[in-house]
Coordinates of C-alpha atoms in Angstrom, one line a residue:
M1 CA 104.2 109.8 83.6
Q2 CA 101.3 111.3 81.6
T3 CA 98.0 111.6 83.5
I4 CA 94.6 113.2 82.8
L5 CA 94.2 113.4 86.6
T6 CA 96.5 116.4 86.9
D7 CA 97.7 116.8 90.5
F8 CA 95.1 114.3 91.7
Y9 CA 97.7 111.8 93.1
T10 CA 101.4 111.2 93.4
L11 CA 103.2 108.0 92.8
Q12 CA 105.4 107.8 95.9
S13 CA 107.1 104.4 95.1
Y14 CA 106.6 101.1 93.4
E15 CA 108.3 97.7 93.2
Q16 CA 108.1 94.9 90.8
A17 CA 107.9 91.3 92.2
E18 CA 109.5 88.4 90.4
N19 CA 106.1 87.1 89.2
G20 CA 105.5 90.3 87.2
S21 CA 103.1 91.9 89.7
Y22 CA 103.6 95.5 91.0
I23 CA 103.0 97.1 94.3
A24 CA 102.5 100.9 93.9
N25 CA 102.2 103.4 96.8
I26 CA 100.3 106.6 95.9
S27 CA 99.1 109.6 97.9
L28 CA 95.9 111.5 97.0
N29 CA 95.9 115.3 96.9
K30 CA 93.1 116.1 99.4
D31 CA 93.1 119.7 98.1
H32 CA 92.2 118.7 94.5
D33 CA 89.1 120.4 93.0
I34 CA 87.4 117.0 92.5
F35 CA 86.9 116.6 96.2
K36 CA 85.2 120.0 96.4
G37 CA 82.3 118.7 94.4
H38 CA 82.4 115.0 95.3
F39 CA 81.1 115.7 98.0
P40 CA 81.1 119.1 99.7
G41 CA 81.9 118.6 103.4
N42 CA 82.3 114.8 102.9
P43 CA 85.0 114.1 100.3
V44 CA 84.9 110.7 98.6
T45 CA 87.3 109.5 95.9
P46 CA 85.3 108.8 92.8
G47 CA 85.4 105.2 91.6
V48 CA 86.1 106.3 88.1
C49 CA 89.2 108.2 89.3
M50 CA 90.4 105.0 91.0
M51 CA 89.9 103.1 87.7
Q52 CA 91.8 105.8 85.8
I53 CA 94.7 105.5 88.3
V54 CA 94.9 101.8 87.7
K55 CA 95.0 102.4 84.0
E56 CA 97.7 105.1 84.2
L57 CA 99.9 102.9 86.5
S58 CA 99.4 100.0 84.1
E59 CA 100.5 102.2 81.2
E60 CA 103.6 103.3 83.2
F61 CA 104.6 99.7 84.1
T62 CA 104.0 98.2 80.7
G63 CA 105.3 101.1 78.6
S64 CA 102.2 100.9 76.5
A65 CA 99.3 103.3 75.8
L66 CA 96.1 101.5 76.8
F67 CA 92.4 101.6 76.0
L68 CA 89.9 100.0 78.4
K69 CA 88.3 97.0 76.7
T70 CA 86.4 95.3 79.5
A71 CA 86.1 95.5 83.2
S72 CA 84.7 92.7 85.4
N73 CA 84.3 92.0 89.1
V74 CA 84.6 95.8 89.9
K75 CA 83.9 96.0 93.6
F76 CA 84.2 99.2 95.6
M77 CA 84.5 97.9 99.1
A78 CA 85.3 100.9 101.2
I79 CA 85.0 104.7 100.9
I80 CA 88.3 106.5 100.3
N81 CA 88.3 109.8 102.1
P82 CA 91.4 111.7 101.1
F83 CA 91.6 113.5 104.4
E84 CA 91.5 110.3 106.5
T85 CA 93.3 107.9 104.2
P86 CA 95.3 109.7 101.5
D87 CA 97.9 106.9 101.2
L88 CA 96.9 103.9 99.1
K89 CA 98.6 100.7 98.2
L90 CA 97.7 99.2 94.8
Q91 CA 98.7 95.7 93.8
L92 CA 98.6 95.2 90.1
D93 CA 99.0 91.7 88.7
I94 CA 99.7 92.3 85.0
T95 CA 99.8 89.8 82.2
Q96 CA 100.2 90.9 78.6
T97 CA 100.3 89.7 75.0
E98 CA 101.3 91.6 72.0
E99 CA 97.9 93.3 71.7
E100 CA 96.4 93.1 75.2
V101 CA 97.1 93.8 78.8
K102 CA 95.1 92.1 81.6
V103 CA 95.3 93.6 85.1
K104 CA 93.9 92.3 88.4
N105 CA 94.0 95.1 91.0
T106 CA 93.5 95.3 94.7
T107 CA 93.6 98.8 96.3
S108 CA 93.9 99.1 100.0
F109 CA 94.7 101.5 102.9
G110 CA 96.0 99.9 106.0
E111 CA 94.3 96.6 106.4
T112 CA 91.2 97.8 104.5
I113 CA 90.6 96.7 100.9
A114 CA 88.9 99.6 99.1
L115 CA 88.7 98.3 95.5
K116 CA 89.1 95.0 93.7
M117 CA 88.7 94.7 89.9
S118 CA 89.9 92.8 86.8
V119 CA 90.3 94.8 83.6
N120 CA 91.4 94.1 80.0
Y121 CA 93.1 96.8 78.0
Q122 CA 93.8 97.0 74.3
K123 CA 97.3 98.3 73.5
T124 CA 97.1 101.5 71.3
A125 CA 99.6 103.6 69.4
K126 CA 101.1 106.3 71.6

């Protein structure tokens, strides 16, 4: 899997449900340089990194290169501290056409929902 977030997270496992949705389990790398600057002494996973993870997993699951077209209902609902909660569960409900991929995502740790968003991607040439 190609990623611009080198060594930021590891895809531990995933499964596909019969309805086409996916459940992915990832682990954040608490020692990644991003956390040294965001924020020193109080590491917080940047929202843009979470959005990139959803894009990369969507690319992996659809086998398509994707470009973010629109994002709506993006709600960051809890802080993700990689030292306290490095293991995340991402549910991705993916629907696609020949040219577009729509993803509804819910990211959580334990019983806590950390992120909810709906995004539309344009398929691009690899």
